[in-house]
mmCIF file of C-alpha atoms and ligand atoms in Angstrom:
data_model
loop_
_atom_site.group_PDB
_atom_site.id
_atom_site.type_symbol
_atom_site.label_atom_id
_atom_site.label_comp_id
_atom_site.label_asym_id
_atom_site.label_seq_id
_atom_site.Cartn_x
_atom_site.Cartn_y
_atom_site.Cartn_z
ATOM 1 C CA MET A 170 118.739 98.471 124.834
ATOM 2 C CA ALA A 171 116.451 96.903 122.198
ATOM 3 C CA LYS A 172 115.847 98.898 119.037
ATOM 4 C CA GLU A 173 112.073 99.707 118.040
ATOM 5 C CA MET A 174 110.496 97.546 115.079
ATOM 6 C CA TYR A 175 108.464 98.603 112.273
ATOM 7 C CA ILE A 176 104.512 98.091 112.682
ATOM 8 C CA LEU A 177 101.729 97.894 110.264
ATOM 9 C CA PRO A 178 100.001 101.185 110.616
ATOM 10 C CA ASN A 179 96.335 100.961 111.156
ATOM 11 C CA LEU A 180 93.995 102.262 108.404
ATOM 12 C CA LYS A 181 92.045 105.286 109.259
ATOM 13 C CA TYR A 182 88.927 103.968 107.572
ATOM 14 C CA GLY A 183 87.507 100.488 107.283
ATOM 15 C CA TYR A 184 88.221 98.175 104.337
ATOM 16 C CA ALA A 185 85.050 98.463 102.830
ATOM 17 C CA ASP A 186 85.266 102.244 102.786
ATOM 18 C CA LEU A 187 86.953 103.013 99.780
ATOM 19 C CA GLU A 188 84.313 100.833 97.649
ATOM 20 C CA PRO A 189 83.330 100.799 95.101
ATOM 21 C CA TYR A 190 86.855 102.257 93.832
ATOM 22 C CA ILE A 191 88.856 99.564 96.040
ATOM 23 C CA SER A 192 86.869 96.743 97.143
ATOM 24 C CA GLU A 193 87.209 95.528 100.547
ATOM 25 C CA GLU A 194 88.793 92.180 99.688
ATOM 26 C CA GLN A 195 91.407 94.109 97.603
ATOM 27 C CA LEU A 196 92.264 96.429 100.005
ATOM 28 C CA ARG A 197 92.231 93.911 103.065
ATOM 29 C CA ILE A 198 94.910 91.669 101.265
ATOM 30 C CA HIS A 199 96.689 94.624 99.816
ATOM 31 C CA HIS A 200 97.105 96.091 103.673
ATOM 32 C CA ASN A 201 97.089 92.898 105.606
ATOM 33 C CA LYS A 202 99.054 90.433 103.418
ATOM 34 C CA HIS A 203 101.379 92.657 101.051
ATOM 35 C CA HIS A 204 101.953 95.462 103.149
ATOM 36 C CA GLN A 205 102.362 93.388 106.212
ATOM 37 C CA ALA A 206 104.859 91.063 104.226
ATOM 38 C CA TYR A 207 107.242 94.241 103.780
ATOM 39 C CA VAL A 208 107.315 94.802 107.697
ATOM 40 C CA THR A 209 107.831 91.437 108.565
ATOM 41 C CA ASN A 210 110.682 91.328 106.247
ATOM 42 C CA VAL A 211 112.262 94.523 107.174
ATOM 43 C CA ASN A 212 112.151 93.789 110.856
ATOM 44 C CA SER A 213 114.035 90.107 110.127
ATOM 45 C CA ILE A 214 116.636 91.831 107.997
ATOM 46 C CA LEU A 215 117.130 94.187 111.057
ATOM 47 C CA GLN A 216 117.214 91.350 113.749
ATOM 48 C CA MET A 217 119.368 89.494 111.700
ATOM 49 C CA MET A 218 121.948 92.489 111.252
ATOM 50 C CA ASP A 219 121.614 93.122 114.907
ATOM 51 C CA LYS A 220 122.763 89.665 115.647
ATOM 52 C CA ALA A 221 125.667 89.341 113.308
ATOM 53 C CA ARG A 222 127.043 92.698 114.633
ATOM 54 C CA ALA A 223 126.593 91.522 118.416
ATOM 55 C CA ASP A 224 128.276 88.376 117.210
ATOM 56 C CA GLY A 225 130.976 89.777 114.959
ATOM 57 C CA THR A 226 129.990 87.691 112.075
ATOM 58 C CA ASP A 227 129.461 88.915 108.301
ATOM 59 C CA PHE A 228 126.400 88.620 106.149
ATOM 60 C CA ASP A 229 126.080 89.611 102.422
ATOM 61 C CA TYR A 230 126.442 93.282 102.521
ATOM 62 C CA LYS A 231 125.435 93.915 99.043
ATOM 63 C CA ALA A 232 122.354 91.499 98.800
ATOM 64 C CA ASN A 233 121.386 92.667 102.223
ATOM 65 C CA ALA A 234 121.208 96.478 101.320
ATOM 66 C CA LYS A 235 119.151 95.795 98.197
ATOM 67 C CA ALA A 236 116.718 93.576 100.414
ATOM 68 C CA LEU A 237 116.732 96.165 103.153
ATOM 69 C CA ALA A 238 115.969 99.131 100.609
ATOM 70 C CA PHE A 239 113.456 96.867 98.929
ATOM 71 C CA ASN A 240 111.438 96.204 101.896
ATOM 72 C CA LEU A 241 111.908 99.362 103.913
ATOM 73 C CA GLY A 242 110.977 101.366 100.625
ATOM 74 C CA GLY A 243 107.438 99.102 100.496
ATOM 75 C CA HIS A 244 106.870 99.881 104.085
ATOM 76 C CA VAL A 245 107.423 103.709 103.675
ATOM 77 C CA LEU A 246 105.550 104.012 100.401
ATOM 78 C CA HIS A 247 102.538 101.938 101.227
ATOM 79 C CA ASP A 248 102.298 104.160 104.491
ATOM 80 C CA TYR A 249 101.822 107.256 102.264
ATOM 81 C CA PHE A 250 99.372 105.448 100.155
ATOM 82 C CA TRP A 251 97.208 104.694 102.860
ATOM 83 C CA TRP A 252 97.342 107.783 104.444
ATOM 84 C CA GLU A 253 96.544 109.843 101.468
ATOM 85 C CA MET A 254 93.271 108.117 100.555
ATOM 86 C CA ILE A 255 89.825 108.799 101.943
ATOM 87 C CA PRO A 256 86.377 107.605 101.347
ATOM 88 C CA ALA A 257 84.867 109.237 98.254
ATOM 89 C CA ASN A 258 82.104 111.150 100.160
ATOM 90 C CA ASN A 259 84.580 113.025 101.894
ATOM 91 C CA SER A 260 87.015 113.724 99.287
ATOM 92 C CA ASN A 261 87.339 117.108 97.564
ATOM 93 C CA LYS A 262 88.056 115.301 94.089
ATOM 94 C CA GLU A 263 90.541 118.276 93.203
ATOM 95 C CA PRO A 264 93.529 119.642 95.021
ATOM 96 C CA VAL A 265 92.978 122.421 97.456
ATOM 97 C CA GLY A 266 95.102 125.150 98.977
ATOM 98 C CA GLU A 267 98.334 125.960 98.337
ATOM 99 C CA LEU A 268 98.964 122.666 96.574
ATOM 100 C CA SER A 269 96.205 123.533 94.255
ATOM 101 C CA GLU A 270 97.904 127.036 93.385
ATOM 102 C CA VAL A 271 101.396 125.336 92.718
ATOM 103 C CA ILE A 272 99.645 122.746 90.371
ATOM 104 C CA LYS A 273 98.181 125.501 88.231
ATOM 105 C CA GLU A 274 101.596 127.443 88.258
ATOM 106 C CA ASP A 275 103.485 124.257 86.953
ATOM 107 C CA PHE A 276 100.872 122.136 85.105
ATOM 108 C CA GLU A 277 98.507 125.234 83.877
ATOM 109 C CA ASN A 278 95.436 123.244 85.227
ATOM 110 C CA PHE A 279 94.465 120.289 87.226
ATOM 111 C CA GLU A 280 93.137 118.109 84.399
ATOM 112 C CA ARG A 281 96.726 118.702 82.834
ATOM 113 C CA PHE A 282 98.496 117.393 85.950
ATOM 114 C CA LYS A 283 95.962 114.384 86.362
ATOM 115 C CA LYS A 284 96.709 113.276 82.600
ATOM 116 C CA GLU A 285 100.412 113.858 83.114
ATOM 117 C CA PHE A 286 100.300 111.609 86.752
ATOM 118 C CA THR A 287 97.977 108.994 84.959
ATOM 119 C CA GLN A 288 100.257 108.536 82.188
ATOM 120 C CA VAL A 289 103.443 108.229 84.419
ATOM 121 C CA ALA A 290 101.831 105.825 86.197
ATOM 122 C CA LEU A 291 100.405 103.883 83.321
ATOM 123 C CA SER A 292 103.721 103.674 82.028
ATOM 124 C CA VAL A 293 105.441 102.171 84.825
ATOM 125 C CA GLU A 294 107.229 99.177 83.666
ATOM 126 C CA GLY A 295 106.403 96.081 85.631
ATOM 127 C CA SER A 296 105.786 96.916 89.302
ATOM 128 C CA GLY A 297 106.379 100.148 90.702
ATOM 129 C CA TRP A 298 104.703 103.544 91.625
ATOM 130 C CA ALA A 299 103.923 107.094 90.298
ATOM 131 C CA ALA A 300 104.953 109.549 92.940
ATOM 132 C CA LEU A 301 104.537 113.484 92.995
ATOM 133 C CA SER A 302 107.546 115.087 94.723
ATOM 134 C CA PHE A 303 108.763 118.644 95.509
ATOM 135 C CA CYS A 304 112.017 120.271 94.771
ATOM 136 C CA LYS A 305 112.623 122.671 97.633
ATOM 137 C CA GLY A 306 115.378 124.599 95.772
ATOM 138 C CA THR A 307 113.442 125.072 92.532
ATOM 139 C CA LYS A 308 109.759 125.193 94.544
ATOM 140 C CA ARG A 309 108.750 122.786 91.083
ATOM 141 C CA LEU A 310 106.489 119.867 91.678
ATOM 142 C CA GLY A 311 107.758 116.813 89.881
ATOM 143 C CA ILE A 312 106.162 113.291 88.787
ATOM 144 C CA MET A 313 108.557 110.484 89.066
ATOM 145 C CA GLN A 314 108.404 106.652 88.415
ATOM 146 C CA ILE A 315 109.429 104.351 91.316
ATOM 147 C CA GLU A 316 110.512 101.069 90.108
ATOM 148 C CA LYS A 317 109.586 98.382 92.540
ATOM 149 C CA HIS A 318 109.840 100.178 95.781
ATOM 150 C CA ASN A 319 113.221 101.533 95.801
ATOM 151 C CA VAL A 320 114.954 102.502 92.443
ATOM 152 C CA ASN A 321 115.251 105.661 90.646
ATOM 153 C CA ILE A 322 113.809 108.125 93.531
ATOM 154 C CA ILE A 323 115.881 111.206 93.877
ATOM 155 C CA PRO A 324 116.457 110.798 97.955
ATOM 156 C CA SER A 325 116.203 114.443 98.846
ATOM 157 C CA PHE A 326 112.736 115.223 97.038
ATOM 158 C CA PRO A 327 110.004 114.595 99.711
ATOM 159 C CA ILE A 328 107.159 113.003 98.453
ATOM 160 C CA LEU A 329 103.686 114.382 98.430
ATOM 161 C CA MET A 330 101.512 111.564 97.039
ATOM 162 C CA VAL A 331 102.167 108.172 95.622
ATOM 163 C CA LEU A 332 100.008 105.717 93.664
ATOM 164 C CA ASP A 333 100.926 102.063 93.868
ATOM 165 C CA VAL A 334 100.768 100.392 90.487
ATOM 166 C CA TRP A 335 102.022 96.957 91.268
ATOM 167 C CA GLU A 336 99.207 94.206 90.081
ATOM 168 C CA HIS A 337 98.791 93.361 93.709
ATOM 169 C CA ALA A 338 97.194 96.867 94.165
ATOM 170 C CA TYR A 339 94.459 95.909 91.716
ATOM 171 C CA TYR A 340 94.239 92.687 90.557
ATOM 172 C CA ILE A 341 91.075 91.415 92.428
ATOM 173 C CA ASP A 342 89.082 94.341 91.363
ATOM 174 C CA TYR A 343 90.607 95.325 87.792
ATOM 175 C CA LYS A 344 92.382 92.437 86.714
ATOM 176 C CA ASN A 345 95.353 93.219 84.576
ATOM 177 C CA GLU A 346 93.744 96.789 83.685
ATOM 178 C CA ARG A 347 95.844 99.289 85.446
ATOM 179 C CA GLY A 348 94.078 102.262 83.812
ATOM 180 C CA LYS A 349 90.558 101.596 85.165
ATOM 181 C CA PHE A 350 92.472 101.288 88.662
ATOM 182 C CA ILE A 351 94.209 104.565 88.110
ATOM 183 C CA ASP A 352 91.057 106.501 87.056
ATOM 184 C CA ALA A 353 89.311 105.234 90.232
ATOM 185 C CA PHE A 354 92.088 106.416 92.381
ATOM 186 C CA TRP A 355 91.247 110.065 91.694
ATOM 187 C CA ASN A 356 87.763 109.711 93.525
ATOM 188 C CA ILE A 357 89.615 108.632 96.741
ATOM 189 C CA VAL A 358 92.487 111.123 97.317
ATOM 190 C CA ASP A 359 92.468 113.087 100.484
ATOM 191 C CA TRP A 360 93.503 116.542 98.947
ATOM 192 C CA GLU A 361 93.299 118.178 102.204
ATOM 193 C CA LYS A 362 95.675 116.069 103.905
ATOM 194 C CA ILE A 363 97.955 116.319 101.247
ATOM 195 C CA ASP A 364 98.045 120.246 101.010
ATOM 196 C CA LYS A 365 98.691 120.253 104.816
ATOM 197 C CA HIS A 366 101.608 117.862 104.175
ATOM 198 C CA PHE A 367 102.956 120.156 101.499
ATOM 199 C CA LYS A 368 102.572 122.873 103.825
ATOM 200 C CA GLN A 369 104.938 121.226 106.699
ATOM 201 C CA ILE A 370 107.424 120.354 103.958
ATOM 202 C CA GLN A 371 107.702 123.715 102.784
ATOM 203 C CA SER A 372 108.152 125.377 106.425
ATOM 204 C CA ALA A 373 110.859 122.311 107.432
ATOM 205 C CA GLN A 374 114.146 123.685 107.527
ATOM 206 C CA LYS A 375 117.066 121.625 105.791
ATOM 207 C CA ALA A 376 119.116 120.283 108.345
HETATM 208 MN MN1 MN B 1037 101.458 97.699 97.325
#
């Protein structure tokens, strides 16, 4: 039976709906070109692997594992990124629900959290992401950096929120000014959705 392939997820808003914080042109290219490329690459790699396995031939296992992780990581992280944003008029602008409580417990207040997350995102070297994660063992939130799409993540820590700070995420709107893009991002976060996701993560049992 043929296995399923990855597909580019549809956005839940129009390309122009995150303006003025992310322009239509920027969002369209980011989703339709950059994210699409990761999806296309993952599928090509999987097809190549399926074929090699069926034929009993080898491929470069090390290089392939790296390319697969890079492209699949790119796909999964972009999926989170689109999902957690919302047009500015509908954003609460601040965390809600249980997530809001845990942010206060861990960071004292939202402003402090915002400052730390911003600094982590600003200081990503080269291309990468800032991610908010949650350790179910200690019930602590953690802010981590992801290099490119796939290095330095702690695999068992579920992701609550990510911010793409690859230059391809903001070069049309903000040129090289990553800080301006990060400031803009805070206006279009869907905190209600992130809080729902947080609840699901907490209730999910470890297998
Ligand atoms: Mn991106």
